[in-house]
Amino acid sequence: MVRTMLSAALVAASLAAPAQAQDLGDIVGGVAREYLSQEQDRAAFEQAQSRNTLRGYQSYLQQFPNGRYSEQARDQIERLGGGTTANRNDPYQGGTSGLTRQQRINIQRQLNALGYSTNGADGNFGPGTRRAVALWQRDRGYSQTGSLSTAQANEILRGTGTASRTSGSAAGVGVAGAEDDIGLSRSQRAAIQAALTRRGYDTRGIDGSFGRGTRGAIASWQQANGMQATGYLTAAQADSLLR
């Protein structure tokens, strides 16, 4: 095939006005580069097909967003539950296409609170958020796609305690903000970590900083005591642990 393409380039060059050798070399080189690009495109898509996973097709689109097989890749992503036809321009949209901007911001804030840095919380799921999502998925035994399924998005949003629009004056106030309102000092946070550790919930350190380990310990403690496992403390819960 490449020989045919090169021959065509040579014929075109011979029919044109006399060209410099450098011009002919540029033509041949351009054809060769185009052929190489097409071969790389084809090989990447075949690799995605062999894997036949959401992440595999997303990886192909990341390399060749307008490639020869991009529409087929998007169709496969949709078939695997990774997006909708309305969101074909964002192969990483995953099951989050129906989320509001505030819900996306809440997801980013929760990931940051759990120790997965998203490099900002602006509602835009860029590379930083995708890495954070993949790490969160890894730690929970999910496939590391970097894209949230609807169930995973809801799992994180439940952790933020995002309030319903019908909840009156409390609308939009999550449990993360409610915990901030308690105004726990660093020493009180350290005491809570110590209390959780004594109860068998490892906070991965007692330093007065509520990172991923502490959030996980709080959630486990809440679940074991029949509470909503948000990973954030209400005033009553904090008082219980500080006694």
CSV table of C-alpha atoms in Angstrom, one decimal:
chain,number,residue,atom,x,y,z
A,1,MET,CA,0.0,0.0,0.0
A,2,VAL,CA,2.7,2.4,0.9
A,3,ARG,CA,4.4,1.7,-2.5
A,4,THR,CA,1.2,2.6,-4.3
A,5,MET,CA,0.9,5.9,-2.3
A,6,LEU,CA,4.6,6.8,-3.0
A,7,SER,CA,4.1,6.0,-6.7
A,8,ALA,CA,1.1,8.3,-6.9
A,9,ALA,CA,3.1,11.0,-5.2
A,10,LEU,CA,5.9,10.6,-7.8
A,11,VAL,CA,3.5,10.7,-10.7
A,12,ALA,CA,1.8,13.9,-9.4
A,13,ALA,CA,5.1,15.5,-9.0
A,14,SER,CA,6.2,14.6,-12.6
A,15,LEU,CA,3.0,16.1,-14.0
A,16,ALA,CA,3.5,19.4,-12.2
A,17,ALA,CA,5.8,22.2,-13.1
A,18,PRO,CA,9.5,21.2,-12.7
A,19,ALA,CA,10.1,20.9,-9.1
A,20,GLN,CA,13.2,21.1,-7.0
A,21,ALA,CA,14.5,17.9,-5.5
A,22,GLN,CA,13.7,19.2,-2.0
A,23,ASP,CA,10.0,19.8,-3.0
A,24,LEU,CA,9.8,16.2,-4.3
A,25,GLY,CA,11.3,15.0,-1.0
A,26,ASP,CA,8.7,16.9,0.9
A,27,ILE,CA,5.9,15.3,-1.0
A,28,VAL,CA,7.2,11.8,-0.5
A,29,GLY,CA,8.0,12.5,3.1
A,30,GLY,CA,4.4,13.9,3.7
A,31,VAL,CA,2.9,10.8,2.1
A,32,ALA,CA,5.0,8.5,4.3
A,33,ARG,CA,4.1,10.4,7.4
A,34,GLU,CA,0.4,10.2,6.6
A,35,TYR,CA,0.7,6.5,6.0
A,36,LEU,CA,2.5,6.0,9.3
A,37,SER,CA,-0.2,8.0,11.1
A,38,GLN,CA,-2.9,5.8,9.5
A,39,GLU,CA,-1.1,2.7,10.6
A,40,GLN,CA,-0.7,4.0,14.1
A,41,ASP,CA,-4.4,4.8,14.1
A,42,ARG,CA,-5.4,1.3,12.9
A,43,ALA,CA,-3.0,-0.4,15.4
A,44,ALA,CA,-4.4,1.6,18.3
A,45,PHE,CA,-8.0,0.8,17.5
A,46,GLU,CA,-7.2,-2.9,17.0
A,47,GLN,CA,-5.6,-2.9,20.5
A,48,ALA,CA,-8.7,-1.2,21.9
A,49,GLN,CA,-10.9,-3.9,20.2
A,50,SER,CA,-8.7,-6.7,21.6
A,51,ARG,CA,-9.2,-5.3,25.1
A,52,ASN,CA,-12.8,-4.4,24.5
A,53,THR,CA,-13.0,-2.3,27.7
A,54,LEU,CA,-14.3,1.2,28.3
A,55,ARG,CA,-10.8,2.4,29.2
A,56,GLY,CA,-9.4,0.8,26.1
A,57,TYR,CA,-11.7,2.7,23.7
A,58,GLN,CA,-11.2,5.9,25.8
A,59,SER,CA,-7.5,5.5,25.5
A,60,TYR,CA,-7.8,5.2,21.7
A,61,LEU,CA,-9.9,8.4,21.5
A,62,GLN,CA,-7.4,10.2,23.7
A,63,GLN,CA,-4.7,9.5,21.1
A,64,PHE,CA,-6.9,9.9,18.0
A,65,PRO,CA,-10.0,12.0,18.8
A,66,ASN,CA,-10.7,12.4,15.1
A,67,GLY,CA,-9.3,9.2,14.0
A,68,ARG,CA,-10.6,6.9,11.3
A,69,TYR,CA,-12.3,4.7,13.9
A,70,SER,CA,-13.3,7.4,16.3
A,71,GLU,CA,-17.1,7.0,15.7
A,72,GLN,CA,-16.8,3.2,16.2
A,73,ALA,CA,-14.9,3.8,19.4
A,74,ARG,CA,-17.6,6.2,20.7
A,75,ASP,CA,-20.3,3.6,19.8
A,76,GLN,CA,-18.5,1.0,21.8
A,77,ILE,CA,-18.1,3.4,24.8
A,78,GLU,CA,-21.8,4.0,24.7
A,79,ARG,CA,-22.5,0.3,24.5
A,80,LEU,CA,-20.3,-0.3,27.5
A,81,GLY,CA,-22.2,2.4,29.5
A,82,GLY,CA,-19.5,5.1,29.3
A,83,GLY,CA,-21.5,7.9,27.8
A,84,THR,CA,-24.4,9.0,25.6
A,85,THR,CA,-24.8,10.0,22.0
A,86,ALA,CA,-25.4,13.6,23.2
A,87,ASN,CA,-21.9,13.7,24.7
A,88,ARG,CA,-19.8,12.3,21.9
A,89,ASN,CA,-17.4,15.2,22.1
A,90,ASP,CA,-16.3,14.1,25.6
A,91,PRO,CA,-15.3,10.4,25.6
A,92,TYR,CA,-14.4,10.7,29.3
A,93,GLN,CA,-17.8,11.9,30.4
A,94,GLY,CA,-18.8,8.4,31.6
A,95,GLY,CA,-21.9,8.1,33.7
A,96,THR,CA,-21.6,11.8,34.9
A,97,SER,CA,-23.1,13.4,31.8
A,98,GLY,CA,-26.4,14.1,33.6
A,99,LEU,CA,-24.7,15.8,36.6
A,100,THR,CA,-25.1,19.5,37.3
A,101,ARG,CA,-22.1,21.7,37.7
A,102,GLN,CA,-22.6,21.9,41.4
A,103,GLN,CA,-22.7,18.1,41.7
A,104,ARG,CA,-19.5,17.9,39.8
A,105,ILE,CA,-17.9,20.4,42.2
A,106,ASN,CA,-19.2,18.4,45.1
A,107,ILE,CA,-17.6,15.2,43.7
A,108,GLN,CA,-14.3,17.0,43.4
A,109,ARG,CA,-14.5,18.4,46.9
A,110,GLN,CA,-15.3,15.0,48.3
A,111,LEU,CA,-12.4,13.4,46.4
A,112,ASN,CA,-10.0,16.1,47.8
A,113,ALA,CA,-11.3,15.6,51.3
A,114,LEU,CA,-10.6,11.9,50.9
A,115,GLY,CA,-7.0,12.6,49.9
A,116,TYR,CA,-7.4,12.3,46.1
A,117,SER,CA,-6.3,15.7,44.7
A,118,THR,CA,-8.3,16.9,41.7
A,119,ASN,CA,-6.1,20.0,41.2
A,120,GLY,CA,-9.1,22.2,41.8
A,121,ALA,CA,-12.9,22.0,42.3
A,122,ASP,CA,-14.4,24.0,39.4
A,123,GLY,CA,-16.9,21.4,38.0
A,124,ASN,CA,-14.6,20.6,35.1
A,125,PHE,CA,-13.5,17.0,35.0
A,126,GLY,CA,-10.0,17.4,33.5
A,127,PRO,CA,-6.9,15.3,33.8
A,128,GLY,CA,-6.4,16.0,37.5
A,129,THR,CA,-10.0,14.9,38.3
A,130,ARG,CA,-9.6,11.8,36.1
A,131,ARG,CA,-6.5,10.8,37.9
A,132,ALA,CA,-8.2,11.3,41.3
A,133,VAL,CA,-11.2,9.2,40.1
A,134,ALA,CA,-8.9,6.4,38.9
A,135,LEU,CA,-7.1,6.3,42.3
A,136,TRP,CA,-10.5,6.3,44.2
A,137,GLN,CA,-11.7,3.5,41.9
A,138,ARG,CA,-8.4,1.5,42.6
A,139,ASP,CA,-8.8,1.8,46.3
A,140,ARG,CA,-12.4,0.5,46.1
A,141,GLY,CA,-11.7,-2.4,43.8
A,142,TYR,CA,-13.3,-0.8,40.8
A,143,SER,CA,-11.8,-0.9,37.3
A,144,GLN,CA,-9.5,2.2,37.0
A,145,THR,CA,-11.2,3.9,34.1
A,146,GLY,CA,-10.9,7.5,35.3
A,147,SER,CA,-14.6,7.9,34.4
A,148,LEU,CA,-17.4,7.5,37.0
A,149,SER,CA,-20.4,5.3,36.4
A,150,THR,CA,-23.7,6.6,37.6
A,151,ALA,CA,-23.5,4.4,40.6
A,152,GLN,CA,-20.0,5.6,41.5
A,153,ALA,CA,-21.0,9.2,41.1
A,154,ASN,CA,-23.9,8.7,43.4
A,155,GLU,CA,-21.7,6.9,45.9
A,156,ILE,CA,-19.4,9.9,46.1
A,157,LEU,CA,-22.3,12.3,46.2
A,158,ARG,CA,-23.9,10.4,49.1
A,159,GLY,CA,-20.7,11.0,50.9
A,160,THR,CA,-20.9,14.7,50.4
A,161,GLY,CA,-24.5,14.6,51.8
A,162,THR,CA,-25.7,16.9,49.0
A,163,ALA,CA,-29.0,18.2,50.1
A,164,SER,CA,-32.2,17.9,48.0
A,165,ARG,CA,-33.5,21.0,46.4
A,166,THR,CA,-36.7,20.5,48.4
A,167,SER,CA,-34.9,20.7,51.8
A,168,GLY,CA,-35.6,24.4,52.4
A,169,SER,CA,-33.0,26.6,53.8
A,170,ALA,CA,-30.6,23.6,54.1
A,171,ALA,CA,-30.5,23.2,50.3
A,172,GLY,CA,-27.0,22.9,49.0
A,173,VAL,CA,-25.4,22.5,52.4
A,174,GLY,CA,-23.6,19.1,52.6
A,175,VAL,CA,-22.2,17.3,55.6
A,176,ALA,CA,-18.7,18.5,54.7
A,177,GLY,CA,-19.8,22.1,55.3
A,178,ALA,CA,-21.8,21.1,58.4
A,179,GLU,CA,-18.7,19.6,59.9
A,180,ASP,CA,-16.7,22.8,59.2
A,181,ASP,CA,-19.5,24.7,61.0
A,182,ILE,CA,-18.7,22.7,64.2
A,183,GLY,CA,-15.4,24.5,64.4
A,184,LEU,CA,-13.3,21.6,65.7
A,185,SER,CA,-9.8,22.7,66.8
A,186,ARG,CA,-6.7,20.7,65.8
A,187,SER,CA,-6.5,19.2,69.3
A,188,GLN,CA,-10.1,18.2,69.2
A,189,ARG,CA,-9.5,16.5,65.8
A,190,ALA,CA,-6.5,14.7,67.2
A,191,ALA,CA,-8.7,13.5,70.2
A,192,ILE,CA,-11.3,12.2,67.7
A,193,GLN,CA,-8.7,10.3,65.8
A,194,ALA,CA,-7.4,8.8,69.1
A,195,ALA,CA,-10.9,7.8,70.0
A,196,LEU,CA,-11.5,6.2,66.7
A,197,THR,CA,-8.2,4.3,66.9
A,198,ARG,CA,-9.1,3.0,70.4
A,199,ARG,CA,-12.3,1.7,69.0
A,200,GLY,CA,-10.4,-0.2,66.3
A,201,TYR,CA,-10.9,2.2,63.4
A,202,ASP,CA,-7.4,3.0,62.0
A,203,THR,CA,-7.1,6.7,61.1
A,204,ARG,CA,-3.6,6.2,59.8
A,205,GLY,CA,-2.1,8.7,62.2
A,206,ILE,CA,-3.2,11.1,65.0
A,207,ASP,CA,-2.1,14.5,63.8
A,208,GLY,CA,-5.3,16.6,63.9
A,209,SER,CA,-5.7,16.5,60.1
A,210,PHE,CA,-8.7,14.7,58.7
A,211,GLY,CA,-7.3,13.0,55.6
A,212,ARG,CA,-8.3,9.9,53.7
A,213,GLY,CA,-7.5,7.6,56.6
A,214,THR,CA,-9.6,9.5,59.0
A,215,ARG,CA,-12.5,9.9,56.6
A,216,GLY,CA,-12.5,6.1,56.1
A,217,ALA,CA,-12.3,5.5,59.8
A,218,ILE,CA,-15.2,7.9,60.5
A,219,ALA,CA,-17.3,6.2,57.7
A,220,SER,CA,-16.6,2.7,59.1
A,221,TRP,CA,-17.5,3.9,62.7
A,222,GLN,CA,-20.7,5.5,61.4
A,223,GLN,CA,-21.7,2.4,59.5
A,224,ALA,CA,-21.0,0.1,62.4
A,225,ASN,CA,-23.3,2.3,64.6
A,226,GLY,CA,-26.2,2.5,62.2
A,227,MET,CA,-25.5,5.9,60.9
A,228,GLN,CA,-25.2,7.2,57.4
A,229,ALA,CA,-21.6,6.5,56.4
A,230,THR,CA,-20.6,10.0,55.1
A,231,GLY,CA,-17.1,10.2,56.5
A,232,TYR,CA,-18.0,13.5,58.0
A,233,LEU,CA,-19.1,14.2,61.6
A,234,THR,CA,-22.2,15.9,62.8
A,235,ALA,CA,-21.9,17.9,66.1
A,236,ALA,CA,-23.6,15.0,68.0
A,237,GLN,CA,-21.2,12.5,66.6
A,238,ALA,CA,-18.2,14.6,67.4
A,239,ASP,CA,-19.4,15.1,70.9
A,240,SER,CA,-19.9,11.3,71.3
A,241,LEU,CA,-16.3,10.6,70.2
A,242,LEU,CA,-14.9,13.4,72.4
A,243,ARG,CA,-16.5,12.1,75.7
